[in-house]
Short mmCIF file of C-alpha atoms in Angstrom, two decimals:
data_model
loop_
_atom_site.label_atom_id
_atom_site.label_comp_id
_atom_site.label_asym_id
_atom_site.label_seq_id
_atom_site.Cartn_x
_atom_site.Cartn_y
_atom_site.Cartn_z
CA MET M 1 46.28 54.68 76.59
CA ILE M 2 47.16 51.99 74.05
CA GLU M 3 48.95 48.78 74.87
CA ALA M 4 51.95 47.23 73.15
CA THR M 5 50.51 45.16 70.37
CA ASP M 6 51.23 42.38 67.92
CA ALA M 7 48.51 43.70 65.59
CA PRO M 8 49.44 44.98 62.11
CA ILE M 9 51.13 48.34 61.96
CA GLU M 10 49.15 51.54 61.65
CA ALA M 11 48.15 52.86 58.24
CA PRO M 12 47.40 56.50 59.03
CA ARG M 13 46.99 59.08 56.30
CA LEU M 14 49.35 61.69 57.60
CA ALA M 15 49.13 65.35 56.71
CA LEU M 16 51.20 66.06 53.60
CA ASN M 17 53.50 68.38 55.56
CA PHE M 18 53.71 66.27 58.73
CA ALA M 19 57.52 66.55 58.67
CA GLN M 20 57.29 70.33 59.20
CA ASP M 21 60.69 70.83 57.51
CA PHE M 22 62.41 68.30 59.80
CA LEU M 23 64.36 65.29 58.55
CA PRO M 24 63.88 61.74 59.93
CA GLU M 25 66.98 61.69 62.12
CA ARG M 26 67.87 58.16 63.16
CA ARG M 27 69.17 59.09 66.62
CA LEU M 28 65.89 60.83 67.41
CA LEU M 29 63.78 57.99 66.03
CA ALA M 30 65.85 55.52 68.08
CA ALA M 31 65.31 57.58 71.24
CA LEU M 32 61.56 57.77 70.55
CA LEU M 33 61.38 54.02 69.94
CA ALA M 34 63.07 53.30 73.28
CA PHE M 35 60.70 55.75 74.99
CA ALA M 36 57.66 54.05 73.44
CA ALA M 37 58.94 50.64 74.58
CA ASP M 38 59.11 52.01 78.12
CA GLY M 39 55.38 52.83 78.11
CA GLY M 40 55.95 56.30 76.71
CA ALA M 41 53.26 58.88 77.39
CA GLY M 42 53.03 62.60 77.94
CA ASP M 43 52.80 65.91 76.16
CA LYS M 44 55.49 66.88 73.71
CA LEU M 45 57.49 68.77 76.33
CA THR M 46 57.59 65.67 78.54
CA ILE M 47 58.58 63.52 75.58
CA SER M 48 61.29 66.02 74.73
CA GLU M 49 62.69 65.86 78.27
CA ARG M 50 62.68 62.04 78.27
CA THR M 51 64.14 61.55 74.78
CA GLY M 52 66.28 64.60 74.11
CA ILE M 53 64.25 65.42 70.98
CA PRO M 54 64.18 69.23 70.70
CA THR M 55 60.82 70.93 70.86
CA GLY M 56 59.10 74.12 71.91
CA GLU M 57 55.61 75.20 72.81
CA SER M 58 54.51 75.83 69.23
CA THR M 59 56.98 73.91 67.06
CA GLY M 60 59.77 71.39 67.29
CA LYS M 61 60.78 67.87 66.31
CA VAL M 62 58.81 65.69 68.74
CA GLU M 63 55.58 65.42 66.78
CA PRO M 64 57.25 65.08 63.35
CA MET M 65 59.37 62.23 64.76
CA ILE M 66 56.23 60.56 66.14
CA HIS M 67 54.67 60.70 62.69
CA PHE M 68 57.81 59.40 60.98
CA ALA M 69 57.92 56.50 63.45
CA ARG M 70 54.25 55.71 62.78
CA ALA M 71 54.75 55.78 59.03
CA MET M 72 57.79 53.50 59.38
CA GLY M 73 55.78 50.96 61.37
CA LEU M 74 57.81 51.36 64.56
CA ILE M 75 55.10 52.61 66.89
CA GLN M 76 51.40 53.12 67.34
CA ALA M 77 50.29 56.48 68.68
CA ALA M 78 47.15 57.93 70.18
CA ARG M 79 46.59 61.54 71.16
CA GLU M 80 44.02 63.02 73.52
CA ARG M 81 44.21 66.79 73.68
CA ASP M 82 47.93 67.47 74.17
CA GLN M 83 48.78 64.05 75.62
CA TRP M 84 50.45 61.38 73.49
CA SER M 85 50.40 57.67 74.26
CA LEU M 86 53.01 55.70 72.33
CA ARG M 87 53.49 51.93 72.09
CA THR M 88 55.88 49.85 70.06
CA THR M 89 54.62 47.55 67.36
CA LEU M 90 55.91 44.01 67.07
CA LEU M 91 58.22 45.27 64.32
CA GLY M 92 59.41 48.13 66.52
CA ARG M 93 60.25 45.75 69.36
CA ARG M 94 62.16 43.44 67.05
CA ILE M 95 64.20 46.30 65.66
CA LEU M 96 64.81 47.71 69.13
CA ALA M 97 66.14 44.34 70.30
CA GLU M 98 68.44 43.77 67.31
CA ASP M 99 69.32 47.22 65.99
CA PRO M 100 68.49 49.84 68.65
CA TRP M 101 70.44 52.62 66.90
CA LEU M 102 68.80 51.98 63.51
CA SER M 103 72.16 51.49 61.84
CA GLU M 104 71.80 48.27 59.81
CA PRO M 105 71.11 48.76 56.08
CA VAL M 106 68.48 45.99 56.35
CA THR M 107 66.64 48.04 58.97
CA LEU M 108 66.92 51.26 57.00
CA TRP M 109 65.65 49.70 53.78
CA LEU M 110 62.62 48.31 55.61
CA LEU M 111 61.90 51.68 57.26
CA HIS M 112 62.21 53.44 53.89
CA LEU M 113 59.86 50.99 52.16
CA LEU M 114 57.25 51.30 54.91
CA LEU M 115 57.52 55.09 54.83
CA CYS M 116 56.71 54.92 51.11
CA ARG M 117 53.79 52.47 51.37
CA ARG M 118 50.31 52.96 50.01
CA GLN M 119 47.70 53.95 52.59
CA GLY M 120 44.77 51.94 51.24
CA ARG M 121 43.26 50.67 47.99
CA GLU M 122 41.14 53.72 47.28
CA GLU M 123 41.68 55.62 44.02
CA PRO M 124 43.51 57.77 43.32
CA ALA M 125 46.30 55.98 45.16
CA ARG M 126 47.80 57.86 48.07
CA GLY M 127 50.51 57.01 50.55
CA VAL M 128 50.67 57.02 54.32
CA ALA M 129 53.30 59.72 53.79
CA ASP M 130 52.19 60.86 50.36
CA ALA M 131 55.22 63.00 49.53
CA TRP M 132 57.33 59.83 49.80
CA PHE M 133 54.79 57.65 47.98
CA ALA M 134 54.49 60.18 45.17
CA LEU M 135 58.23 60.26 44.58
CA PHE M 136 59.25 56.65 45.05
CA ALA M 137 56.09 54.67 44.16
CA ASP M 138 54.60 56.80 41.38
CA GLY M 139 57.47 59.15 40.59
CA GLU M 140 59.59 57.18 38.15
CA ALA M 141 56.71 56.78 35.70
CA ARG M 142 55.88 60.48 35.99
CA LEU M 143 59.28 62.08 36.51
CA GLY M 144 61.78 59.69 34.95
CA ASN M 145 65.15 58.75 36.38
CA PRO M 146 67.06 60.93 36.98
CA PHE M 147 64.48 63.50 38.07
CA GLY M 148 64.46 67.19 38.82
CA VAL M 149 63.20 68.44 42.18
CA GLU M 150 61.18 71.19 40.54
CA ASP M 151 59.31 68.56 38.53
CA TYR M 152 58.73 66.64 41.76
CA GLN M 153 57.33 69.82 43.33
CA ALA M 154 54.98 70.19 40.36
CA LEU M 155 53.82 66.59 40.85
CA LEU M 156 53.00 67.30 44.51
CA ALA M 157 51.05 70.41 43.46
CA GLU M 158 49.13 68.36 40.91
CA ARG M 159 48.18 65.83 43.61
CA HIS M 160 47.43 68.25 46.46
CA GLY M 161 47.03 71.72 45.02
CA ALA M 162 49.34 74.70 45.31
CA LYS M 163 50.67 75.10 48.85
CA GLY M 164 53.27 77.49 50.17
CA TYR M 165 55.43 74.77 51.70
CA LEU M 166 55.75 72.53 48.63
CA ARG M 167 59.13 73.93 47.55
CA ARG M 168 60.62 73.13 50.96
CA LEU M 169 58.96 69.71 51.11
CA ALA M 170 60.15 68.76 47.63
CA SER M 171 63.71 69.54 48.73
CA LEU M 172 63.39 67.84 52.12
CA VAL M 173 62.37 64.39 50.86
CA PRO M 174 65.47 63.85 48.67
CA ARG M 175 67.71 65.43 51.32
CA ALA M 176 66.66 62.70 53.77
CA TYR M 177 68.57 60.26 51.52
CA LEU M 178 71.74 62.34 51.38
CA GLU M 179 72.23 62.87 55.12
CA SER M 180 74.26 60.16 56.87
CA GLY M 181 72.24 60.66 60.05
CA CYS M 182 68.99 59.98 58.23
CA LEU M 183 68.49 57.46 55.40
CA GLY M 184 71.69 58.31 53.55
CA PRO M 185 73.44 54.98 54.30
CA ILE M 186 71.15 53.07 51.91
CA GLU M 187 72.49 55.18 49.02
CA LEU M 188 69.12 55.30 47.30
CA LEU M 189 69.51 58.76 45.77
CA ILE M 190 72.64 60.15 44.14
CA GLU M 191 72.99 63.74 43.04
CA ALA M 192 73.06 63.71 39.25
CA PRO M 193 75.47 65.84 37.23
CA SER M 194 74.12 68.94 35.57
CA THR M 195 72.75 68.41 32.07
CA ALA M 196 70.78 70.50 29.67
CA ALA M 197 67.60 69.06 31.18
CA SER M 198 68.72 69.35 34.78
CA SER M 199 69.88 72.94 34.41
CA ARG M 200 66.23 73.95 34.52
CA SER M 201 65.92 72.52 38.05
CA ALA M 202 67.41 75.03 40.46
CA LEU M 203 66.48 72.78 43.38
CA GLY M 204 68.63 69.86 42.22
CA TYR M 205 68.66 66.73 40.14
CA PHE M 206 68.89 63.15 41.41
CA ARG M 207 69.29 59.61 40.15
CA ARG M 208 67.51 56.83 41.97
CA GLU M 209 69.30 53.52 42.59
CA PRO M 210 67.56 50.11 42.90
CA ALA M 211 67.28 48.20 46.15
CA PRO M 212 70.03 45.58 46.63
CA VAL M 213 69.17 42.19 45.17
CA ALA M 214 70.84 40.48 48.13
CA VAL M 215 69.78 37.52 50.25
CA SER M 216 70.77 39.49 53.35
CA HIS M 217 67.97 41.95 52.53
CA PHE M 218 65.34 39.44 51.43
CA PRO M 219 63.89 38.95 54.96
CA ALA M 220 63.30 42.72 55.21
CA TYR M 221 61.59 42.86 51.84
CA THR M 222 59.50 39.84 52.86
CA ALA M 223 58.42 41.49 56.12
CA TRP M 224 57.44 44.57 54.12
CA LEU M 225 55.47 42.46 51.64
CA PHE M 226 53.60 40.62 54.40
CA LEU M 227 52.78 43.89 56.16
CA LEU M 228 51.47 45.31 52.87
CA TRP M 229 49.40 42.18 52.32
CA ASP M 230 47.96 42.49 55.85
CA GLN M 231 47.09 46.12 55.20
CA LEU M 232 45.73 45.96 51.65
CA TYR M 233 44.25 42.43 51.53
CA PRO M 234 43.54 41.48 55.16
CA ASP M 235 40.99 38.76 54.32
CA ASP M 236 42.88 37.02 51.50
CA HIS M 237 45.27 34.11 52.04
CA GLN M 238 45.89 33.68 48.30
CA LEU M 239 46.63 36.40 45.80
CA ALA M 240 47.91 36.85 42.28
CA MET M 241 51.33 38.34 42.85
CA ASP M 242 50.84 40.67 39.88
CA ASP M 243 47.83 42.19 41.65
CA LEU M 244 49.66 42.71 44.93
CA PHE M 245 52.75 44.05 43.18
CA ALA M 246 50.66 46.48 41.13
CA GLU M 247 48.47 47.73 43.99
CA ALA M 248 51.41 48.17 46.39
CA ARG M 249 53.83 49.46 43.70
CA VAL M 250 56.30 46.76 44.79
CA LEU M 251 58.56 46.76 41.73
CA ALA M 252 58.51 50.54 41.46
CA LEU M 253 59.54 50.94 45.09
CA LEU M 254 62.31 48.38 44.78
CA GLY M 255 63.42 49.68 41.39
CA TRP M 256 63.49 46.10 40.06
CA GLY M 257 62.56 44.21 36.95
CA GLN M 258 60.97 40.78 36.82
CA GLY M 259 64.30 38.94 37.04
CA ALA M 260 65.19 40.34 40.46
CA ALA M 261 61.61 39.87 41.67
CA SER M 262 61.62 36.21 40.57
CA ARG M 263 64.82 35.54 42.51
CA TRP M 264 63.27 37.04 45.64
CA MET M 265 59.97 35.16 45.20
CA GLN M 266 61.82 31.87 44.75
CA TRP M 267 63.77 32.57 47.94
CA MET M 268 60.48 33.16 49.80
CA ALA M 269 59.15 29.87 48.46
CA ASN M 270 62.34 28.01 49.38
CA GLN M 271 62.15 29.42 52.91
CA GLY M 272 58.54 28.29 53.22
CA TRP M 273 57.08 31.77 53.56
CA LEU M 274 54.89 31.43 50.48
CA GLN M 275 53.64 28.64 48.26
CA LEU M 276 53.82 29.66 44.61
CA ASP M 277 51.60 28.26 41.85
CA ARG M 278 52.53 29.18 38.28
CA LYS M 279 50.29 26.66 36.49
CA THR M 280 47.72 29.25 35.44
CA GLY M 281 50.23 31.52 33.70
CA ALA M 282 50.02 34.08 36.50
CA THR M 283 51.91 33.52 39.73
CA LEU M 284 49.54 32.83 42.61
CA ALA M 285 50.92 33.10 46.13
CA LEU M 286 49.42 31.26 49.07
CA ARG M 287 50.29 32.42 52.55
CA LEU M 288 50.80 29.36 54.69
CA ARG M 289 48.69 29.58 57.82
CA LEU M 290 51.55 28.52 60.08
CA ARG M 291 53.91 31.20 58.69
CA SER M 292 52.55 34.53 59.86
CA THR M 293 53.75 38.12 59.61
CA GLN M 294 54.93 37.76 63.20
CA ASP M 295 57.12 34.84 62.14
CA VAL M 296 58.61 36.80 59.28
CA ILE M 297 59.45 39.70 61.61
CA ALA M 298 61.05 37.30 64.08
CA HIS M 299 63.48 36.20 61.32
CA LEU M 300 64.20 39.71 60.08
CA TYR M 301 67.95 39.57 60.72
CA ASP M 302 68.60 35.88 60.07
CA GLU M 303 70.49 36.32 56.81
CA LEU M 304 73.04 38.80 58.20
CA ALA M 305 76.56 37.40 58.43
#
């Protein structure tokens, strides 16, 4: 059994098809988060009974929701035989206290960004949930914007080899951003009108929108950045921001240019989260020892009206 922890979130490398054709439904993730906070443990049938997440003996939504919650940084999970032991992370507890139904756009943007994060610094780069990382971190350079789902499917096959479920998976990931009960409220993906190029994509065509350049969202982006820093550079208190941004695909995931990034970085400096040094030509960021990831998470909702 694992204890509730203030340690950095998990960085598992989940199976490519961990979702098993199921969408990340917010009401189910919220129920699982509350269960984990209550010392949640048991097999998937027990978890189903306690949370209302549908499952069966051989398939169902419990285990996909566990993996979504891990990828989003909400919980840590351990499994021994058929028994799961779930505990909330510090981030999960903060979200549970402030936004238990996972309804705030700030929450949903943070969960999306963590779902799309890089797993480690090994090459070639892969994500914790690589179908999401491939689309949102590496996809614009490879697929363009807008993009066709069939091209996205081909990208997944290039990364992982031909698999029978790739057509369904390539449709599921964008659909998660169209459903209001999933990540639809952040309005990240918009169905694109049919064009000569898109007519070749029978599975659909989508345009990706940038993350809001809004002070209300800056604490969430900062929490994400600190969690990435903890994961990718755990021993470094000072980094060249260009290196961190490149390794973690920060600008690609936000859909931003340098102007928006500079506004956010200056906000972080003004808030005392980072000390910036631009004297060398590159921007160096120093994490102040008294301003930890835990502190950033504690202030996650401070800029909401």
